[in-house]
């Protein structure tokens, strides 16, 4: 490892942490805008909900594929260079969206966005979690989740830029990415801690599943929920006569709920444990999702339900990562992050695809019934999970 690499035991510097969080905010804004914006544009163009959902899944297919090779570039080139590559890929693709109406071209561009998003998220989240002190790991990873949630909440408001021109939302998003790119270029590079010689990659992945299978499920559920809400909810909303501006504001309220509870949940998980917090949030989230169809198009009630749902399940991914860091040695954390990201990608691919088919062939409410059932199943599995730490090192 390069002499420039700093021990992962060192607490992250305020400047580096703020820079990483800013990158996550902008990445969240991009994803939060692209998913509903492109779904609405395809809906307006007369594309069916199932094809719309398949096209939305392209970004997550890109994220999924990237996870099979992203660990090696981070180990070889360091966090910073991988983040820069991801930012460049997302920015270039975003600028190309308004130049074509082709479904095939959008599918490819979404794939590239997925690759770029995957690279910058993997590098930033691993950088934060591997350098966080064990007694404050929940808080640090909650800051990561809050930053993503903030960006993701603001993102859907980009829908309201459409009247100014088809290209305006994409140009604004690209401008934010160029700004954070200039800031990231000023950072020094660092590398993650490598596994000991002789430890096979396959063993690290098997060990992660054996010890931490339960803590890897939140990544899947978060991807399922996030992609469904941002790709399928606009279709659901339009079908029950909710206006586009209300759709963007409801998605914003979902993100606001996540922001309100993200840090408190992280602090509580540091104090009373990750498992009880995750189980409690899963149960509450299940109840709320199952209640949403009963609210119909009553905007005020939907705002309350969306805010509550976002609050309790918006921390799932970050809490899952913090829990994995509690149970696994630092040398295995890169593998655990890869698995969590793969699970997130699988959930994100299934979310809009199943949601689109469900809306067309089963029921308009099928998305919320499916999410409610999934979070309830997770909570029940949590009762069976018996955590076993492989390493007590922080």
Short mmCIF file of C-alpha atoms in Angstrom, two decimals:
data_model
loop_
_atom_site.label_atom_id
_atom_site.label_comp_id
_atom_site.label_asym_id
_atom_site.label_seq_id
_atom_site.Cartn_x
_atom_site.Cartn_y
_atom_site.Cartn_z
CA UNK A 1 0.00 0.00 0.00
CA UNK A 2 1.17 3.51 -0.79
CA UNK A 3 2.87 5.49 1.93
CA UNK A 4 0.21 8.12 1.34
CA UNK A 5 -2.39 5.73 2.68
CA UNK A 6 -3.56 6.54 6.16
CA UNK A 7 -4.42 3.87 8.66
CA UNK A 8 -8.08 3.00 8.64
CA UNK A 9 -8.07 3.35 12.37
CA UNK A 10 -7.63 7.09 12.04
CA UNK A 11 -10.71 9.21 12.50
CA UNK A 12 -11.72 10.99 9.26
CA UNK A 13 -10.73 14.67 9.06
CA UNK A 14 -13.61 17.19 9.07
CA UNK A 15 -12.69 18.49 5.58
CA UNK A 16 -12.58 15.02 4.06
CA UNK A 17 -15.81 13.98 5.77
CA UNK A 18 -17.64 17.12 4.63
CA UNK A 19 -16.38 16.65 1.06
CA UNK A 20 -17.53 13.03 0.97
CA UNK A 21 -20.92 13.99 2.36
CA UNK A 22 -21.28 16.75 -0.24
CA UNK A 23 -20.57 14.25 -3.01
CA UNK A 24 -23.25 11.96 -1.58
CA UNK A 25 -25.76 14.84 -1.45
CA UNK A 26 -25.24 15.64 -5.13
CA UNK A 27 -25.35 11.95 -6.11
CA UNK A 28 -28.62 11.61 -4.20
CA UNK A 29 -30.04 14.66 -5.96
CA UNK A 30 -29.18 13.13 -9.33
CA UNK A 31 -30.82 9.79 -8.55
CA UNK A 32 -33.80 11.41 -6.87
CA UNK A 33 -34.43 13.55 -9.95
CA UNK A 34 -33.69 11.07 -12.75
CA UNK A 35 -35.95 8.25 -11.56
CA UNK A 36 -39.29 10.12 -11.35
CA UNK A 37 -38.43 12.62 -14.10
CA UNK A 38 -37.66 9.95 -16.71
CA UNK A 39 -40.65 7.85 -15.61
CA UNK A 40 -43.00 10.81 -16.07
CA UNK A 41 -41.45 11.68 -19.45
CA UNK A 42 -41.96 8.10 -20.66
CA UNK A 43 -45.51 8.03 -19.27
CA UNK A 44 -46.30 11.26 -21.14
CA UNK A 45 -44.86 9.68 -24.29
CA UNK A 46 -47.33 6.82 -23.97
CA UNK A 47 -44.87 4.11 -22.88
CA UNK A 48 -46.59 1.31 -20.91
CA UNK A 49 -45.93 0.98 -17.17
CA UNK A 50 -44.16 -2.38 -17.54
CA UNK A 51 -41.73 -1.08 -20.20
CA UNK A 52 -41.32 2.08 -18.15
CA UNK A 53 -40.36 -0.02 -15.14
CA UNK A 54 -37.89 -2.14 -17.14
CA UNK A 55 -36.22 1.02 -18.46
CA UNK A 56 -36.01 2.42 -14.92
CA UNK A 57 -34.26 -0.76 -13.78
CA UNK A 58 -31.37 -0.13 -16.21
CA UNK A 59 -29.57 2.17 -13.76
CA UNK A 60 -29.62 -0.52 -11.12
CA UNK A 61 -28.45 -3.15 -13.59
CA UNK A 62 -25.41 -0.90 -14.08
CA UNK A 63 -24.93 -0.70 -10.30
CA UNK A 64 -25.28 -4.47 -10.01
CA UNK A 65 -22.72 -5.25 -12.72
CA UNK A 66 -20.22 -2.74 -11.32
CA UNK A 67 -20.16 -4.46 -7.93
CA UNK A 68 -18.44 -7.52 -9.42
CA UNK A 69 -15.28 -5.57 -10.24
CA UNK A 70 -15.30 -2.30 -8.26
CA UNK A 71 -13.33 -3.61 -5.26
CA UNK A 72 -10.10 -4.14 -7.23
CA UNK A 73 -9.96 -0.60 -8.73
CA UNK A 74 -10.49 0.90 -5.26
CA UNK A 75 -7.70 -1.24 -3.81
CA UNK A 76 -5.38 -0.38 -6.70
CA UNK A 77 -6.14 3.29 -7.41
CA UNK A 78 -7.60 4.48 -4.10
CA UNK A 79 -10.90 6.05 -3.11
CA UNK A 80 -10.45 9.42 -4.79
CA UNK A 81 -9.70 8.23 -8.33
CA UNK A 82 -12.67 5.86 -8.33
CA UNK A 83 -14.95 8.66 -7.10
CA UNK A 84 -13.71 11.03 -9.81
CA UNK A 85 -14.35 8.40 -12.49
CA UNK A 86 -17.88 7.87 -11.19
CA UNK A 87 -18.66 11.59 -11.15
CA UNK A 88 -17.44 12.01 -14.74
CA UNK A 89 -19.53 9.07 -16.01
CA UNK A 90 -22.74 10.34 -14.35
CA UNK A 91 -22.21 13.92 -15.54
CA UNK A 92 -21.58 12.95 -19.17
CA UNK A 93 -24.59 10.62 -19.27
CA UNK A 94 -26.90 13.19 -17.66
CA UNK A 95 -26.00 15.74 -20.31
CA UNK A 96 -26.93 13.26 -23.07
CA UNK A 97 -30.45 12.36 -21.87
CA UNK A 98 -32.29 15.37 -23.36
CA UNK A 99 -30.59 14.87 -26.75
CA UNK A 100 -32.57 11.74 -27.64
CA UNK A 101 -36.04 10.20 -27.20
CA UNK A 102 -34.85 6.65 -27.91
CA UNK A 103 -35.78 4.06 -25.28
CA UNK A 104 -32.71 2.02 -26.19
CA UNK A 105 -30.42 5.05 -25.82
CA UNK A 106 -31.95 5.94 -22.46
CA UNK A 107 -31.46 2.33 -21.32
CA UNK A 108 -27.75 2.54 -22.16
CA UNK A 109 -27.37 5.97 -20.54
CA UNK A 110 -29.08 4.70 -17.39
CA UNK A 111 -26.67 1.76 -17.33
CA UNK A 112 -23.73 4.18 -17.45
CA UNK A 113 -25.28 6.34 -14.72
CA UNK A 114 -25.58 3.18 -12.64
CA UNK A 115 -21.91 2.36 -13.13
CA UNK A 116 -20.87 5.90 -12.15
CA UNK A 117 -23.20 6.06 -9.14
CA UNK A 118 -22.01 2.66 -7.98
CA UNK A 119 -18.36 3.72 -8.15
CA UNK A 120 -18.74 6.98 -6.22
CA UNK A 121 -21.08 5.50 -3.61
CA UNK A 122 -18.93 2.43 -2.98
CA UNK A 123 -15.76 4.50 -2.57
CA UNK A 124 -17.38 7.17 -0.39
CA UNK A 125 -19.30 4.84 1.93
CA UNK A 126 -16.30 2.50 2.39
CA UNK A 127 -14.04 5.48 3.07
CA UNK A 128 -16.40 6.71 5.79
CA UNK A 129 -17.27 3.40 7.47
CA UNK A 130 -13.70 2.04 7.49
CA UNK A 131 -12.32 5.16 9.21
CA UNK A 132 -15.16 5.71 11.68
CA UNK A 133 -14.47 5.06 15.39
CA UNK A 134 -16.44 2.01 16.57
CA UNK A 135 -18.29 3.93 19.29
CA UNK A 136 -19.50 6.51 16.76
CA UNK A 137 -19.88 4.33 13.68
CA UNK A 138 -23.67 4.58 13.74
CA UNK A 139 -23.48 8.39 13.79
CA UNK A 140 -20.95 8.58 10.97
CA UNK A 141 -22.80 6.22 8.67
CA UNK A 142 -26.04 8.01 9.59
CA UNK A 143 -24.48 11.25 8.35
CA UNK A 144 -23.80 9.42 5.08
CA UNK A 145 -27.42 8.29 4.97
CA UNK A 146 -28.67 11.77 5.87
CA UNK A 147 -26.61 13.31 3.08
CA UNK A 148 -27.94 10.86 0.53
CA UNK A 149 -31.46 11.35 1.87
CA UNK A 150 -31.14 15.13 1.66
CA UNK A 151 -30.06 14.95 -1.95
CA UNK A 152 -32.64 12.31 -2.81
CA UNK A 153 -35.36 14.45 -1.23
CA UNK A 154 -34.41 17.55 -3.18
CA UNK A 155 -33.96 15.65 -6.44
CA UNK A 156 -37.65 15.14 -7.35
CA UNK A 157 -38.14 18.92 -7.23
CA UNK A 158 -36.21 18.95 -10.50
CA UNK A 159 -39.46 17.78 -12.11
CA UNK A 160 -40.74 21.34 -11.64
CA UNK A 161 -37.95 22.69 -13.89
CA UNK A 162 -39.52 20.97 -16.90
CA UNK A 163 -41.62 23.99 -17.96
CA UNK A 164 -38.37 25.93 -18.46
CA UNK A 165 -37.22 23.44 -21.07
CA UNK A 166 -36.67 19.72 -21.52
CA UNK A 167 -32.92 20.01 -20.95
CA UNK A 168 -32.98 22.33 -17.90
CA UNK A 169 -33.26 19.67 -15.13
CA UNK A 170 -30.40 17.71 -16.66
CA UNK A 171 -28.20 20.79 -17.05
CA UNK A 172 -28.78 21.84 -13.43
CA UNK A 173 -27.89 18.35 -12.16
CA UNK A 174 -24.71 18.29 -14.27
CA UNK A 175 -23.67 21.69 -12.95
CA UNK A 176 -23.83 20.38 -9.37
CA UNK A 177 -21.68 17.39 -10.33
CA UNK A 178 -19.06 19.59 -11.99
CA UNK A 179 -18.90 21.69 -8.82
CA UNK A 180 -18.27 18.71 -6.51
CA UNK A 181 -15.77 17.30 -9.00
CA UNK A 182 -13.62 20.41 -8.60
CA UNK A 183 -13.77 20.02 -4.81
CA UNK A 184 -12.92 16.30 -4.88
CA UNK A 185 -9.88 16.95 -7.08
CA UNK A 186 -8.38 18.94 -4.19
CA UNK A 187 -8.50 15.96 -1.83
CA UNK A 188 -5.58 13.64 -1.09
CA UNK A 189 -6.02 10.01 -2.09
CA UNK A 190 -6.22 7.06 0.32
CA UNK A 191 -6.55 3.28 0.06
CA UNK A 192 -8.62 0.71 2.01
CA UNK A 193 -7.01 -1.87 4.27
CA UNK A 194 -6.16 -5.07 2.42
CA UNK A 195 -6.93 -8.57 3.59
CA UNK A 196 -4.03 -10.61 4.93
CA UNK A 197 -2.02 -12.56 2.37
CA UNK A 198 -3.34 -16.02 1.73
CA UNK A 199 -6.97 -15.10 2.48
CA UNK A 200 -8.98 -15.93 -0.62
CA UNK A 201 -11.63 -13.53 -1.95
CA UNK A 202 -14.19 -16.36 -2.04
CA UNK A 203 -13.62 -17.03 1.67
CA UNK A 204 -14.21 -13.39 2.55
CA UNK A 205 -17.57 -13.38 0.79
CA UNK A 206 -18.63 -16.72 2.31
CA UNK A 207 -17.53 -15.52 5.76
CA UNK A 208 -19.57 -12.35 5.34
CA UNK A 209 -22.71 -14.32 4.49
CA UNK A 210 -22.14 -16.83 7.31
CA UNK A 211 -21.65 -14.19 9.99
CA UNK A 212 -23.73 -11.26 8.75
CA UNK A 213 -26.51 -12.59 6.50
CA UNK A 214 -29.21 -10.64 8.33
CA UNK A 215 -27.37 -7.30 8.14
CA UNK A 216 -27.08 -7.65 4.36
CA UNK A 217 -30.87 -7.83 3.86
CA UNK A 218 -31.45 -4.09 4.60
CA UNK A 219 -29.50 -3.19 1.45
CA UNK A 220 -31.89 -5.31 -0.63
CA UNK A 221 -34.98 -3.86 1.04
CA UNK A 222 -33.71 -0.30 0.74
CA UNK A 223 -33.08 -0.75 -2.99
CA UNK A 224 -36.50 -2.35 -3.45
CA UNK A 225 -38.21 0.49 -1.60
CA UNK A 226 -36.23 3.37 -3.10
CA UNK A 227 -36.57 2.32 -6.73
CA UNK A 228 -40.26 1.43 -6.34
CA UNK A 229 -41.11 4.74 -4.71
CA UNK A 230 -39.25 6.87 -7.24
CA UNK A 231 -40.04 4.90 -10.41
CA UNK A 232 -43.49 3.41 -9.75
CA UNK A 233 -45.09 5.90 -7.36
CA UNK A 234 -45.27 8.62 -10.06
CA UNK A 235 -47.22 6.10 -12.19
CA UNK A 236 -49.41 5.16 -9.21
CA UNK A 237 -49.99 8.84 -8.42
CA UNK A 238 -50.98 9.77 -11.96
CA UNK A 239 -53.45 6.86 -12.06
CA UNK A 240 -55.24 8.00 -8.89
CA UNK A 241 -55.31 11.62 -10.07
CA UNK A 242 -52.45 13.11 -8.02
CA UNK A 243 -50.82 16.03 -9.85
CA UNK A 244 -47.15 15.99 -10.85
CA UNK A 245 -46.27 18.78 -8.40
CA UNK A 246 -47.87 16.81 -5.55
CA UNK A 247 -45.97 13.69 -6.60
CA UNK A 248 -42.66 15.56 -6.34
CA UNK A 249 -43.62 17.02 -2.95
CA UNK A 250 -44.74 13.63 -1.59
CA UNK A 251 -41.41 12.12 -2.60
CA UNK A 252 -39.76 15.08 -0.88
CA UNK A 253 -41.72 14.35 2.31
CA UNK A 254 -40.49 10.76 2.18
CA UNK A 255 -36.92 12.04 2.13
CA UNK A 256 -37.61 14.59 4.86
CA UNK A 257 -38.80 11.79 7.12
CA UNK A 258 -35.52 9.99 6.52
CA UNK A 259 -33.56 13.15 7.35
CA UNK A 260 -35.45 13.69 10.61
CA UNK A 261 -34.80 10.21 11.99
CA UNK A 262 -31.54 9.23 10.29
CA UNK A 263 -29.18 10.62 12.94
CA UNK A 264 -31.36 9.75 15.96
CA UNK A 265 -31.66 6.16 14.73
CA UNK A 266 -27.89 6.01 14.25
CA UNK A 267 -27.28 7.30 17.80
CA UNK A 268 -29.89 4.95 19.29
CA UNK A 269 -28.33 2.02 17.44
CA UNK A 270 -24.95 2.93 18.99
CA UNK A 271 -26.56 2.85 22.44
CA UNK A 272 -29.07 -0.01 22.39
CA UNK A 273 -27.93 -2.05 19.38
CA UNK A 274 -28.52 -2.18 15.62
CA UNK A 275 -30.74 -5.29 15.67
CA UNK A 276 -33.63 -4.00 17.83
CA UNK A 277 -33.66 -0.72 15.91
CA UNK A 278 -33.80 -2.50 12.54
CA UNK A 279 -36.55 -4.87 13.68
CA UNK A 280 -38.67 -2.04 15.12
CA UNK A 281 -38.26 0.04 11.97
CA UNK A 282 -39.19 -2.95 9.81
CA UNK A 283 -42.43 -3.51 11.70
CA UNK A 284 -43.45 0.16 11.64
CA UNK A 285 -42.49 0.47 7.97
CA UNK A 286 -44.60 -2.56 7.10
CA UNK A 287 -47.66 -1.10 8.81
CA UNK A 288 -47.26 2.27 7.09
CA UNK A 289 -46.79 0.84 3.57
CA UNK A 290 -49.86 -1.37 3.99
CA UNK A 291 -51.85 1.70 5.09
CA UNK A 292 -50.95 3.91 2.09
CA UNK A 293 -53.50 2.40 -0.37
CA UNK A 294 -56.27 3.10 2.16
CA UNK A 295 -55.34 6.80 2.09
CA UNK A 296 -56.25 7.05 -1.60
CA UNK A 297 -55.50 10.52 -2.97
CA UNK A 298 -55.92 12.37 0.34
CA UNK A 299 -52.80 14.49 0.13
CA UNK A 300 -52.57 15.47 3.80
CA UNK A 301 -52.79 11.88 5.01
CA UNK A 302 -50.32 10.73 2.36
CA UNK A 303 -47.86 13.37 3.55
CA UNK A 304 -48.05 11.98 7.08
CA UNK A 305 -47.64 8.36 5.93
CA UNK A 306 -44.80 9.17 3.52
CA UNK A 307 -42.91 11.14 6.16
CA UNK A 308 -43.29 8.32 8.68
CA UNK A 309 -42.31 5.64 6.15
CA UNK A 310 -39.24 7.60 5.08
CA UNK A 311 -38.27 8.11 8.71
CA UNK A 312 -38.29 4.45 9.71
CA UNK A 313 -36.95 2.73 6.57
CA UNK A 314 -34.79 5.51 5.11
CA UNK A 315 -31.91 4.45 7.40
CA UNK A 316 -31.97 0.78 6.45
CA UNK A 317 -28.97 0.78 4.14
CA UNK A 318 -26.73 2.84 6.40
CA UNK A 319 -27.70 0.92 9.55
CA UNK A 320 -27.01 -2.34 7.74
CA UNK A 321 -23.50 -1.15 6.85
CA UNK A 322 -22.86 -0.02 10.42
CA UNK A 323 -24.04 -3.40 11.73
CA UNK A 324 -21.73 -5.21 9.28
CA UNK A 325 -18.80 -3.09 10.50
CA UNK A 326 -19.64 -4.13 14.07
CA UNK A 327 -19.48 -7.84 13.27
CA UNK A 328 -16.69 -8.14 10.70
CA UNK A 329 -12.92 -7.41 10.66
CA UNK A 330 -11.94 -4.31 8.70
CA UNK A 331 -10.12 -6.39 6.09
CA UNK A 332 -13.47 -8.00 5.17
CA UNK A 333 -15.45 -4.74 5.07
CA UNK A 334 -14.76 -4.09 1.35
CA UNK A 335 -16.29 -7.50 0.57
CA UNK A 336 -19.25 -6.77 2.84
CA UNK A 337 -19.81 -3.43 1.08
CA UNK A 338 -19.70 -5.19 -2.29
CA UNK A 339 -22.34 -7.69 -1.16
CA UNK A 340 -24.54 -4.95 0.35
CA UNK A 341 -24.32 -3.00 -2.91
CA UNK A 342 -25.16 -6.11 -4.96
CA UNK A 343 -28.18 -6.73 -2.75
CA UNK A 344 -29.18 -3.07 -3.13
CA UNK A 345 -28.87 -3.44 -6.91
CA UNK A 346 -30.95 -6.63 -7.02
CA UNK A 347 -33.66 -4.97 -4.96
CA UNK A 348 -33.50 -1.87 -7.13
CA UNK A 349 -33.83 -3.91 -10.33
CA UNK A 350 -36.76 -5.92 -8.97
CA UNK A 351 -38.53 -2.84 -7.53
CA UNK A 352 -39.54 -0.92 -10.67
CA UNK A 353 -39.84 -4.12 -12.76
CA UNK A 354 -42.22 -5.90 -10.39
CA UNK A 355 -43.94 -2.61 -9.59
CA UNK A 356 -44.58 -1.85 -13.25
CA UNK A 357 -45.97 -5.32 -13.96
CA UNK A 358 -47.99 -5.21 -10.75
CA UNK A 359 -49.61 -1.88 -11.63
CA UNK A 360 -50.50 -3.12 -15.11
CA UNK A 361 -51.57 -6.70 -14.46
CA UNK A 362 -52.40 -7.07 -10.73
CA UNK A 363 -53.52 -3.92 -8.91
CA UNK A 364 -52.67 -0.24 -8.72
CA UNK A 365 -51.95 -0.81 -5.02
CA UNK A 366 -49.72 -3.86 -5.50
CA UNK A 367 -46.46 -1.94 -4.93
CA UNK A 368 -47.37 -0.95 -1.36
CA UNK A 369 -48.77 -4.38 -0.48
CA UNK A 370 -45.52 -5.97 -1.65
CA UNK A 371 -43.33 -3.52 0.28
CA UNK A 372 -45.35 -3.95 3.46
CA UNK A 373 -45.04 -7.74 3.26
CA UNK A 374 -41.29 -7.58 2.58
CA UNK A 375 -40.51 -5.37 5.59
CA UNK A 376 -42.66 -7.54 7.86
CA UNK A 377 -40.79 -10.67 6.72
CA UNK A 378 -37.49 -8.94 7.50
CA UNK A 379 -38.60 -8.11 11.03
CA UNK A 380 -39.58 -11.73 11.64
CA UNK A 381 -36.20 -12.95 10.33
CA UNK A 382 -34.50 -10.58 12.78
CA UNK A 383 -35.92 -12.56 15.67
CA UNK A 384 -34.04 -15.64 14.40
CA UNK A 385 -30.70 -13.90 13.85
CA UNK A 386 -27.99 -14.49 16.47
CA UNK A 387 -25.06 -12.13 15.83
CA UNK A 388 -21.49 -13.45 16.15
CA UNK A 389 -18.54 -11.08 16.06
CA UNK A 390 -15.43 -12.24 14.21
CA UNK A 391 -13.36 -9.31 15.46
CA UNK A 392 -13.68 -6.83 18.27
CA UNK A 393 -11.39 -4.32 16.62
CA UNK A 394 -12.90 -0.93 15.92
#
